[in-house]
């Protein structure tokens, strides 16, 4: 195999020696080697004959670069197992149609999936922990300030042993699903088609409905580079119609570098000995993770007492917050500051005329009553429905039958300009301050038509521009409701 460096000539793609060859210049290939070769014919001597072995004449002779019309990586595509390797080659085509192999620098677009060495051999990530598709690229310095390049693609496939849930043997499951097609498939309830999830999401609880005791379900998570299959038996009373992959199996989905996975549930109906094939949904995990916690408010049954909880990231553990809010057992229509420090919410039953409070989430909130950042004002002084923090957490925009702006650190009303009108015909709900601080989006309800703020089909979607410190511009309507 002979090594070549390539160049771009004025007439097309070209390949020259390891150094440029010019008349009168020392021969860069002296002595010749396998890594440096020039295509030369016989060299004419001064007498007009051919020099049969004059090295000095050959060294001084100008040798034009070889013209190339194309380069490509072979193979163009490859599919390998996670414990296999794949050699790639850069092939150049001469103007006369002949070909030779060049020896370039190699790189891989997704190093998390594998590496490629100097000889173009791609090796998947150790331990069969990653799968997916990536580009393998070759570049050659032409010695004249240009580059030649080409790319191929490699798919690293990863298979996982089938998971059996209350199924005696794999043979039993495979035999059942080898039966005739028929019946109605079980609707897949979760996740939703087109869902996008962060890379660090906990294993998805796949949920479906339909079936009877003795039925089997085949849950498949797959794409061109990964295949995970679970067989789940319907055990009758108490069966939950769901399956969540074990953490170690789900981690393989998180480390799949492809365009997402399809999730499908097929249903074996034992009574009819038929297989109903489900409709897949497509889910994509981002390459980025999301940090922070999830806060939510709920109701206990049958007491109807409200509670507030936080789901810890990474573990899914639920932590009960605010067991004793001031003056109520309900903290509704809450919002959390973007830095995760403060929580604001309405105290009471939800008529839109309750007071509200701000809580410091870094403080101990277990006391009775829970401490607030500033004293809670009486309901006849400040009504409260929804609220939203400014990006720096210094301001809190509060909505109900009007909109006000307060200092989030002490509760004082700010003398803001440009706030929406304060009258009974204009209600504002579900405000959200944009991350860049430039605007506040919210729902605008015409009280003459509908005063209930959660009837979003009636409300208009509006934006309140932020024009300066504690200053706002005219409302802009993005979408008109059906009233």
CSV table of C-alpha atoms in Angstrom, one decimal, residues 19-180:
chain,number,residue,atom,x,y,z
A,19,UNK,CA,6.2,17.9,0.0
A,20,UNK,CA,5.5,20.1,-3.0
A,21,UNK,CA,7.6,19.2,-6.1
A,22,UNK,CA,9.1,22.1,-8.0
A,23,UNK,CA,11.7,22.4,-10.7
A,24,UNK,CA,15.2,22.5,-9.3
A,25,UNK,CA,14.0,21.6,-5.8
A,26,UNK,CA,15.6,18.7,-3.9
A,27,UNK,CA,13.6,15.5,-4.3
A,28,UNK,CA,11.3,15.2,-1.3
A,29,UNK,CA,11.1,11.5,-1.9
A,30,UNK,CA,14.9,10.8,-1.9
A,31,UNK,CA,15.3,8.0,-1.0
A,32,UNK,CA,11.8,6.8,-2.1
A,33,UNK,CA,9.7,5.0,0.5
A,34,UNK,CA,6.3,3.4,0.8
A,35,UNK,CA,5.0,6.5,2.5
A,36,UNK,CA,6.1,8.9,-0.2
A,37,UNK,CA,5.8,8.3,-3.9
A,38,UNK,CA,5.7,10.4,-7.1
A,39,UNK,CA,4.2,9.2,-10.4
A,40,UNK,CA,7.1,9.7,-12.8
A,41,UNK,CA,7.9,8.4,-16.2
A,42,UNK,CA,11.3,8.2,-17.9
A,43,UNK,CA,13.2,11.5,-17.7
A,44,UNK,CA,14.7,12.8,-20.9
A,45,UNK,CA,18.5,13.5,-20.8
A,46,UNK,CA,20.3,16.5,-22.3
A,47,UNK,CA,20.9,14.6,-25.5
A,48,UNK,CA,17.3,13.9,-26.1
A,49,UNK,CA,17.4,10.3,-25.1
A,50,UNK,CA,15.9,8.6,-22.1
A,51,UNK,CA,17.8,8.5,-18.8
A,52,UNK,CA,17.6,4.9,-17.7
A,53,UNK,CA,18.9,5.6,-14.2
A,54,UNK,CA,20.1,9.2,-13.7
A,55,UNK,CA,18.8,9.9,-10.1
A,56,UNK,CA,20.1,13.5,-10.3
A,57,UNK,CA,18.0,14.2,-13.4
A,58,UNK,CA,15.0,12.5,-11.9
A,59,UNK,CA,15.3,14.5,-8.7
A,60,UNK,CA,15.4,17.8,-10.6
A,61,UNK,CA,12.5,16.9,-13.0
A,62,UNK,CA,9.1,18.6,-12.4
A,63,UNK,CA,6.4,16.1,-11.8
A,64,UNK,CA,2.9,17.4,-12.1
A,65,UNK,CA,0.5,16.4,-9.4
A,66,UNK,CA,-1.9,13.6,-10.1
A,67,UNK,CA,-5.4,14.9,-10.8
A,68,UNK,CA,-8.2,13.4,-8.8
A,69,UNK,CA,-11.9,13.7,-9.4
A,70,UNK,CA,-13.4,12.3,-6.2
A,71,UNK,CA,-12.7,10.9,-2.8
A,72,UNK,CA,-15.0,8.6,-0.7
A,73,UNK,CA,-14.9,6.6,2.5
A,74,UNK,CA,-15.4,2.8,2.2
A,75,UNK,CA,-17.6,1.4,3.4
A,76,UNK,CA,-20.1,4.3,3.1
A,77,UNK,CA,-22.2,2.7,5.8
A,78,UNK,CA,-21.6,-0.1,8.3
A,79,UNK,CA,-23.6,-1.8,10.9
A,80,UNK,CA,-21.6,-3.6,13.7
A,81,UNK,CA,-22.3,-5.0,17.1
A,82,UNK,CA,-21.2,-3.2,20.2
A,83,UNK,CA,-18.3,-5.6,20.7
A,84,UNK,CA,-17.0,-5.5,17.1
A,85,UNK,CA,-14.8,-3.1,15.2
A,86,UNK,CA,-14.9,-1.7,11.7
A,87,UNK,CA,-12.1,-0.6,9.4
A,88,UNK,CA,-12.7,2.4,7.1
A,89,UNK,CA,-10.6,3.5,4.1
A,90,UNK,CA,-10.3,6.7,2.1
A,91,UNK,CA,-10.4,6.0,-1.6
A,92,UNK,CA,-9.4,8.5,-4.3
A,93,UNK,CA,-10.4,8.4,-8.0
A,94,UNK,CA,-7.9,9.6,-10.6
A,95,UNK,CA,-8.9,11.5,-13.7
A,96,UNK,CA,-8.4,8.3,-15.8
A,97,UNK,CA,-10.8,6.3,-13.6
A,98,UNK,CA,-8.2,4.4,-11.7
A,99,UNK,CA,-8.3,4.4,-7.9
A,100,UNK,CA,-5.9,4.3,-4.9
A,101,UNK,CA,-6.1,4.5,-1.2
A,102,UNK,CA,-5.0,7.6,0.7
A,103,UNK,CA,-4.0,7.7,4.3
A,104,UNK,CA,-5.7,10.6,6.1
A,105,UNK,CA,-6.4,11.8,9.6
A,106,UNK,CA,-9.6,10.2,11.0
A,107,UNK,CA,-12.2,11.6,13.4
A,108,UNK,CA,-15.6,10.6,14.8
A,109,UNK,CA,-18.5,12.9,15.3
A,110,UNK,CA,-19.8,11.3,18.4
A,111,UNK,CA,-16.9,10.3,20.6
A,112,UNK,CA,-19.3,9.0,23.3
A,113,UNK,CA,-20.2,6.2,20.9
A,114,UNK,CA,-16.6,5.1,20.0
A,115,UNK,CA,-13.2,6.1,18.7
A,116,UNK,CA,-11.3,5.8,15.4
A,117,UNK,CA,-7.6,5.2,15.3
A,118,UNK,CA,-4.9,6.4,12.8
A,119,UNK,CA,-5.6,3.5,10.6
A,120,UNK,CA,-9.3,4.2,10.3
A,121,UNK,CA,-10.4,1.4,12.6
A,122,UNK,CA,-13.5,2.3,14.6
A,123,UNK,CA,-13.9,0.8,18.0
A,124,UNK,CA,-17.2,1.1,20.0
A,125,UNK,CA,-17.2,2.4,23.5
A,126,UNK,CA,-16.1,-0.3,25.9
A,127,UNK,CA,-18.6,-2.4,27.9
A,128,UNK,CA,-21.4,-2.3,25.3
A,129,UNK,CA,-22.9,0.7,27.1
A,130,UNK,CA,-23.7,2.9,24.1
A,131,UNK,CA,-25.4,2.5,20.7
A,132,UNK,CA,-26.4,4.6,17.8
A,133,UNK,CA,-25.2,6.2,14.6
A,134,UNK,CA,-22.3,8.5,14.0
A,135,UNK,CA,-20.2,9.8,11.2
A,136,UNK,CA,-16.5,8.7,10.6
A,137,UNK,CA,-14.7,11.4,8.7
A,138,UNK,CA,-11.3,11.5,6.8
A,139,UNK,CA,-9.3,14.6,6.0
A,140,UNK,CA,-6.1,14.9,4.0
A,141,UNK,CA,-3.9,18.0,3.9
A,142,UNK,CA,-3.1,18.7,0.2
A,143,UNK,CA,0.2,20.5,1.1
A,144,UNK,CA,-1.0,23.6,-0.8
A,145,UNK,CA,-3.3,25.1,1.8
A,146,UNK,CA,-6.4,23.0,1.0
A,147,UNK,CA,-8.0,19.8,2.3
A,148,UNK,CA,-9.7,16.8,0.9
A,149,UNK,CA,-12.4,15.1,3.0
A,150,UNK,CA,-15.1,12.4,2.9
A,151,UNK,CA,-17.3,10.7,5.5
A,152,UNK,CA,-18.9,7.4,6.2
A,153,UNK,CA,-21.4,6.3,8.8
A,154,UNK,CA,-21.4,3.5,11.3
A,155,UNK,CA,-24.3,2.1,13.3
A,156,UNK,CA,-23.4,0.4,16.6
A,157,UNK,CA,-26.2,-2.0,17.4
A,158,UNK,CA,-27.0,-3.1,21.0
A,159,UNK,CA,-29.3,-6.0,21.9
A,160,UNK,CA,-30.6,-6.7,25.4
A,161,UNK,CA,-31.8,-10.1,26.7
A,162,UNK,CA,-35.6,-10.1,26.9
A,163,UNK,CA,-37.1,-9.1,30.2
A,164,UNK,CA,-39.7,-11.5,31.7
A,165,UNK,CA,-42.3,-10.2,34.1
A,166,UNK,CA,-44.4,-13.0,35.6
A,167,UNK,CA,-43.8,-15.1,32.5
A,168,UNK,CA,-42.4,-18.6,33.2
A,169,UNK,CA,-40.1,-18.9,30.2
A,170,UNK,CA,-39.0,-17.0,27.1
A,171,UNK,CA,-40.2,-19.9,25.0
A,172,UNK,CA,-43.7,-19.5,26.4
A,173,UNK,CA,-43.8,-15.8,25.5
A,174,UNK,CA,-42.3,-16.3,22.0
A,175,UNK,CA,-44.7,-19.2,21.3
A,176,UNK,CA,-47.7,-17.0,22.3
A,177,UNK,CA,-46.7,-14.1,20.0
A,178,UNK,CA,-46.1,-16.4,17.1
A,179,UNK,CA,-49.8,-16.9,16.8
A,180,UNK,CA,-52.2,-15.4,14.3
